[in-house]
Tab-separated table of C-alpha atoms in Angstrom:
chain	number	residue	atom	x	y	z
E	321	UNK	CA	1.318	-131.111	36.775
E	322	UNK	CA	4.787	-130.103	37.508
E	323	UNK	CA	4.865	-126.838	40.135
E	324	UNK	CA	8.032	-124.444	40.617
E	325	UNK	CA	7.129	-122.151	43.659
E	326	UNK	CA	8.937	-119.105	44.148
E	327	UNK	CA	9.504	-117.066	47.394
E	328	UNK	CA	8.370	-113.565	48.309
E	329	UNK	CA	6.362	-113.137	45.364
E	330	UNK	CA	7.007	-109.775	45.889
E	331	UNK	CA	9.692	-107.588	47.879
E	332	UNK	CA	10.287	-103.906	48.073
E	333	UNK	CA	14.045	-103.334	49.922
E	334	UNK	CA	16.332	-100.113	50.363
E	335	UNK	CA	18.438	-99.216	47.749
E	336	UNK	CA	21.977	-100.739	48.985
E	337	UNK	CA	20.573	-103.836	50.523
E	338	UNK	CA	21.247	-107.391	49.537
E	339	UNK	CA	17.653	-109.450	48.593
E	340	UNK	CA	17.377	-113.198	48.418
E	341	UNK	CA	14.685	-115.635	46.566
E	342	UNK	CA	14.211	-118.923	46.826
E	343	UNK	CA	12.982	-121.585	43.820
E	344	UNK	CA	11.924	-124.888	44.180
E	345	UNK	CA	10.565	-127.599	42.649
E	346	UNK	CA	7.687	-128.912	44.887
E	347	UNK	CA	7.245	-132.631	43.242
E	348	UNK	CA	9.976	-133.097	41.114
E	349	UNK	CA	14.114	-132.630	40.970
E	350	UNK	CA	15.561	-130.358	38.330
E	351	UNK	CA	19.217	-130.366	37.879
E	352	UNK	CA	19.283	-127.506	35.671
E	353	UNK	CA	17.341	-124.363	36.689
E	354	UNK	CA	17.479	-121.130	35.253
E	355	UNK	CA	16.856	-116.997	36.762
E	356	UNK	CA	15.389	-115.282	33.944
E	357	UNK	CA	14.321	-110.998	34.264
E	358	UNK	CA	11.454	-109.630	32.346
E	359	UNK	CA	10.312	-106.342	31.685
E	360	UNK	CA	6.647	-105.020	31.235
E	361	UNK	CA	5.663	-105.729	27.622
E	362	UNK	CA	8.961	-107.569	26.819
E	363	UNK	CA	9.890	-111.395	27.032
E	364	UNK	CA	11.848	-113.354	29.116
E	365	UNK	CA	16.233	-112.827	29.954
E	366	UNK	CA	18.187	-115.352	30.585
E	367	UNK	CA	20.563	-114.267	33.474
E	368	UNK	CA	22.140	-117.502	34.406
E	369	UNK	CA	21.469	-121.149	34.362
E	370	UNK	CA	22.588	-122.838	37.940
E	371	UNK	CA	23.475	-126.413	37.924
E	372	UNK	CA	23.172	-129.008	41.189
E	373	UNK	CA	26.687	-128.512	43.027
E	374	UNK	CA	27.860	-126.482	40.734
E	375	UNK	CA	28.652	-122.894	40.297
E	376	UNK	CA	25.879	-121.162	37.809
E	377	UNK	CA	26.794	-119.775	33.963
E	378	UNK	CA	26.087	-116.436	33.732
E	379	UNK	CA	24.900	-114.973	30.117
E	380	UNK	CA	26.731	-111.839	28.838
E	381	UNK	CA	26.378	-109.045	30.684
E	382	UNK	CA	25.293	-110.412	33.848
E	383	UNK	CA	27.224	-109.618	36.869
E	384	UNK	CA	27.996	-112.641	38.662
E	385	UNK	CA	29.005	-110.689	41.839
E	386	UNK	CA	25.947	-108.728	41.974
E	387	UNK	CA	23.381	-111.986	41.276
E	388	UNK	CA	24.882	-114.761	43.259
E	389	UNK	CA	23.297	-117.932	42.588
E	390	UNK	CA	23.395	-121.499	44.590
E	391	UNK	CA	21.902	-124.260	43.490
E	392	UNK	CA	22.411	-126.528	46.778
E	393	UNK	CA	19.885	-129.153	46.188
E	394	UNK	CA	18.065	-130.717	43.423
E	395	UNK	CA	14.752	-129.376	44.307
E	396	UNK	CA	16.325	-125.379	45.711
E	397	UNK	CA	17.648	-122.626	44.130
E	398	UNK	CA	18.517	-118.958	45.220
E	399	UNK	CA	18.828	-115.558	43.677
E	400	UNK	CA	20.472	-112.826	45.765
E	401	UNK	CA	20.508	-109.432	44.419
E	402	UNK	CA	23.497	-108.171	46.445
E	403	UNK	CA	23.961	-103.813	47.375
E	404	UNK	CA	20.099	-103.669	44.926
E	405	UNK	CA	19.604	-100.224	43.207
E	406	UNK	CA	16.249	-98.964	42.184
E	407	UNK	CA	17.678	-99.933	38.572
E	408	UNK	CA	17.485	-104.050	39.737
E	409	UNK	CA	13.528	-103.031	40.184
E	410	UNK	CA	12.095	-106.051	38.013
E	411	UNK	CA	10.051	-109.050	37.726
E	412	UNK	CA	12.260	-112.214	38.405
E	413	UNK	CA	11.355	-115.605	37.415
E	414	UNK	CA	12.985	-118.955	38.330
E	415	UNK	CA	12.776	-122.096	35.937
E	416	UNK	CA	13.472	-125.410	36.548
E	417	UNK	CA	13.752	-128.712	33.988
E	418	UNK	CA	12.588	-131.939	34.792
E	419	UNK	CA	15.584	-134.486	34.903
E	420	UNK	CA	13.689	-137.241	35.429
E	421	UNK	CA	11.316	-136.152	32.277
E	422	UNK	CA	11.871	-135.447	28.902
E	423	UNK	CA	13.008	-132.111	29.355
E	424	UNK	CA	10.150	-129.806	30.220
E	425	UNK	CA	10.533	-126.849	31.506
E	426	UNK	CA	8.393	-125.356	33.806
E	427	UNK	CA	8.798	-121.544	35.558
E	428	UNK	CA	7.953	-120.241	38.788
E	429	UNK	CA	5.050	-117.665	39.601
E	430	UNK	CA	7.897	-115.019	39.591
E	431	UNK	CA	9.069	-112.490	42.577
E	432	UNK	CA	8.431	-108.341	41.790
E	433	UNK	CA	11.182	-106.399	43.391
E	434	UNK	CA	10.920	-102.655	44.051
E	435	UNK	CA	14.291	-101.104	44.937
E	436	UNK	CA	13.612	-97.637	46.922
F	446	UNK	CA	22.930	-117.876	16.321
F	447	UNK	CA	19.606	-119.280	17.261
F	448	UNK	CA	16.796	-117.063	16.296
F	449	UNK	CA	12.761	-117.570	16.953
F	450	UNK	CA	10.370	-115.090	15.946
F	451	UNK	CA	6.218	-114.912	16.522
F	452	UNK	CA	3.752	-113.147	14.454
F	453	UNK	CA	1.135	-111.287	15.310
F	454	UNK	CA	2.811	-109.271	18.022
F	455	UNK	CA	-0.857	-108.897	18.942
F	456	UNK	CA	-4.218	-110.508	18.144
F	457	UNK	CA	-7.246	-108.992	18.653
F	458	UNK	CA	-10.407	-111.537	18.415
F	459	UNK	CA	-13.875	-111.748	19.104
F	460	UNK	CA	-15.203	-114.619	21.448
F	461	UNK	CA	-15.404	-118.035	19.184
F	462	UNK	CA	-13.520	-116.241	16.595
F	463	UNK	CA	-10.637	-119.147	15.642
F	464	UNK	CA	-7.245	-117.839	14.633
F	465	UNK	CA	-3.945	-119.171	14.374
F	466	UNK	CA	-0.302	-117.678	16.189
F	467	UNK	CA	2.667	-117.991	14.030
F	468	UNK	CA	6.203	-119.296	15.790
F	469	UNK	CA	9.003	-119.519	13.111
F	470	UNK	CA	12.240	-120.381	14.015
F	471	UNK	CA	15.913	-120.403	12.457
F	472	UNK	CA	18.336	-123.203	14.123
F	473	UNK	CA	20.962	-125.879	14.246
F	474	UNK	CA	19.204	-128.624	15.619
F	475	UNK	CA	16.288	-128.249	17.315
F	476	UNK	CA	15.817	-130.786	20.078
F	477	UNK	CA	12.242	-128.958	21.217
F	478	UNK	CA	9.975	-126.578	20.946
F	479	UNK	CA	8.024	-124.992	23.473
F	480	UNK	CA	4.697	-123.055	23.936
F	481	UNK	CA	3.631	-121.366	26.951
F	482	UNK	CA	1.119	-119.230	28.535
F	483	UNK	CA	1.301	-116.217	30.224
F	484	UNK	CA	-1.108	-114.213	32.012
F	485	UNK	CA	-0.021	-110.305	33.494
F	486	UNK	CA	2.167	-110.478	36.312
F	487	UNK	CA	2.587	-114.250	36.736
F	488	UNK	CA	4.973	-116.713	35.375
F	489	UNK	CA	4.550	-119.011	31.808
F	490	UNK	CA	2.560	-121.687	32.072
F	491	UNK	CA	3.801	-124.274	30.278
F	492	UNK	CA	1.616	-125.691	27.353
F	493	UNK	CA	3.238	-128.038	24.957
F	494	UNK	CA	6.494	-129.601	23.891
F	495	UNK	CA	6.595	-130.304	20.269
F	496	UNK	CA	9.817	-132.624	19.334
F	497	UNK	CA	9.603	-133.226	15.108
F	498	UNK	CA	7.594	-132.252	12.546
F	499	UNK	CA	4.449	-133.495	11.734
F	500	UNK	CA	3.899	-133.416	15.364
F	501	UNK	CA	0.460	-132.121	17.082
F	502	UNK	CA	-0.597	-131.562	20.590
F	503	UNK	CA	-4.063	-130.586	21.581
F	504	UNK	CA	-5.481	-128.823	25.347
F	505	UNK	CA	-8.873	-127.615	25.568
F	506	UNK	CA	-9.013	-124.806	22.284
F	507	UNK	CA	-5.680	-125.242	21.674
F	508	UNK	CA	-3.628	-127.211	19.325
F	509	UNK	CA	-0.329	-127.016	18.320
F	510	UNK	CA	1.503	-128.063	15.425
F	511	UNK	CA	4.905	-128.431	13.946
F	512	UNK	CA	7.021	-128.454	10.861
F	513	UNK	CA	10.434	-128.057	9.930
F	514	UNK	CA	10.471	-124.227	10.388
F	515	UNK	CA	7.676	-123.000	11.689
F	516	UNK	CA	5.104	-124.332	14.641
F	517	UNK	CA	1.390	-122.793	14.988
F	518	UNK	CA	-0.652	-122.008	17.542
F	519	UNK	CA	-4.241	-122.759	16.608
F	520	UNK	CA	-7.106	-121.267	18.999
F	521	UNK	CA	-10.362	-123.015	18.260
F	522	UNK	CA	-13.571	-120.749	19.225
F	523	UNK	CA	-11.595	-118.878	21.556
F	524	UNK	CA	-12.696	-117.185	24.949
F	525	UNK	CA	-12.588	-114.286	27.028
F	526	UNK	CA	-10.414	-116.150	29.401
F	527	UNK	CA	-7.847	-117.337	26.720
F	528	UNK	CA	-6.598	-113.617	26.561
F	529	UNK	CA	-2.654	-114.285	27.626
F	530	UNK	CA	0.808	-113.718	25.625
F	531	UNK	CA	1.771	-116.932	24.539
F	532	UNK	CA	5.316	-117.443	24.456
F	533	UNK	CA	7.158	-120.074	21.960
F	534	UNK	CA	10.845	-120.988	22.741
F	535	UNK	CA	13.010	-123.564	21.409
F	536	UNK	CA	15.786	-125.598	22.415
F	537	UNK	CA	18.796	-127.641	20.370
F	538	UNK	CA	21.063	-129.677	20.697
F	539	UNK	CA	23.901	-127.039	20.878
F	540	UNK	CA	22.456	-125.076	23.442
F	541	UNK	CA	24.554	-124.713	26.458
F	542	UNK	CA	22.983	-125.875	29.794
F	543	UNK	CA	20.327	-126.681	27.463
F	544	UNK	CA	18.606	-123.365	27.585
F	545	UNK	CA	15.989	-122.431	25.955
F	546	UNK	CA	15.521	-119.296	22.960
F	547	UNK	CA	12.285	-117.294	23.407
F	548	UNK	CA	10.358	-115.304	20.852
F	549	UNK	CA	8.726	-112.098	21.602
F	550	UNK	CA	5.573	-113.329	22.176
F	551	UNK	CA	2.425	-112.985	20.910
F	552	UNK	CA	-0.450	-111.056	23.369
F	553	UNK	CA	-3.568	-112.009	22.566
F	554	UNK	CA	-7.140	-110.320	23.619
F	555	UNK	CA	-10.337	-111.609	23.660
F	556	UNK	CA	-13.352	-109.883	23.719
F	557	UNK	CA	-17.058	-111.063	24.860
């Protein structure tokens, strides 16, 4: 089946640093993935949806400045969670659809950040 | 707006004890709908895409089916290792970037 890895699967960083994670689609090319947040006991956010050479959409509320997003490649995409507060503490998970499928969408083991 | 809804919130069953989670939706055009797994801590695991109704889709226990507002999630003789939430989304044909609308989820637990 269709894997999305995701990388650290977990981080803990100083409040005021900047955090990166990387997404990617081990055997297949997605030219839409998405960053979605969740919160224990609650489903899945959609922060922003990234496009291949593109820059991402962010969905209301979002700041773009604070979540920068690249989508370089076809198979890579990165989250950085820029100046992090202990308030950016979440579970992050990265999504990517097929483009060469029908359309499924498969997500990524996720990445647990603790802001100190 | 897009809405999607599940029902229970939570299911408790007892090992081989069938039951059925409820996914209803209210949209303009639905181009798919979705069912994953997910277990505590990890990411969804994705289960089945259902595209019109009348449409079924079988793994292992489960089966999923579909009709024009609603799609089920039947567990057949469930097990201890089926305990997840199981997540139902949907997409249309109006969503931008063709995102996709989740429900609340439903967290099932199954006991020996």
């Amino acid at each position: 089946g269709a894997v999305v890895s995701q990388h650290p699967s977990w981080v803990i960083c100083k409040s005021g640093t900047s955090v990166k994670i990387e997404c990617r689609s081990l055997d297949f090319q997605a030219t839409t993935m998405f960053w979605y947040r969740q919160f224990p006991k609650q489903s899945l956010m959609l922060m922003a949806t990234s496009n291949e050479g593109s820059k991402a959409t962010y969905e209301q509320g979002v700041e773009k400045d604070k979540f920068l997003i690249n989508h370089a490649s076809l198979t890579l995409s990165t989250l950085t969670v820029t100046s992090a507060h202990p308030e950016d503490s979440s579970f992050y998970i990265c999504s990517a659809r097929d483009s060469g499928g029908v359309g499924e969408q498969y997500f990524g083991p996720g990445t647990r950040l603790t802001v100190t | 707006e897009d809405q999607v809804t599940q029902s229970p919130e939570a299911l408790r069953l007892q090992e081989g004890e069938s039951s059925s989670l409820n996914c209803s939706y209210t949209v303009s055009g639905l181009r798919g709908l979705f069912w994953y797994r997910q277990d505590p801590g990890k990411g969804p695991e994705f289960l089945f895409t259902l595209y019109s109704a009348g449409e079924e889709k079988e793994k292992e226990r489960l089966k999923a089916t579909l009709t024009k507002k609603e799609s089920f999630l039947h567990i057949t003789a469930p097990k201890p290792e089926d305990s997840a939430t199981y997540l139902c989304a949907v997409r249309t044909f109006k969503a931008a970037g063709n995102k996709l609308t989740f429900g609340g989820g439903t967290r099932v637990l199954v006991k020996p």
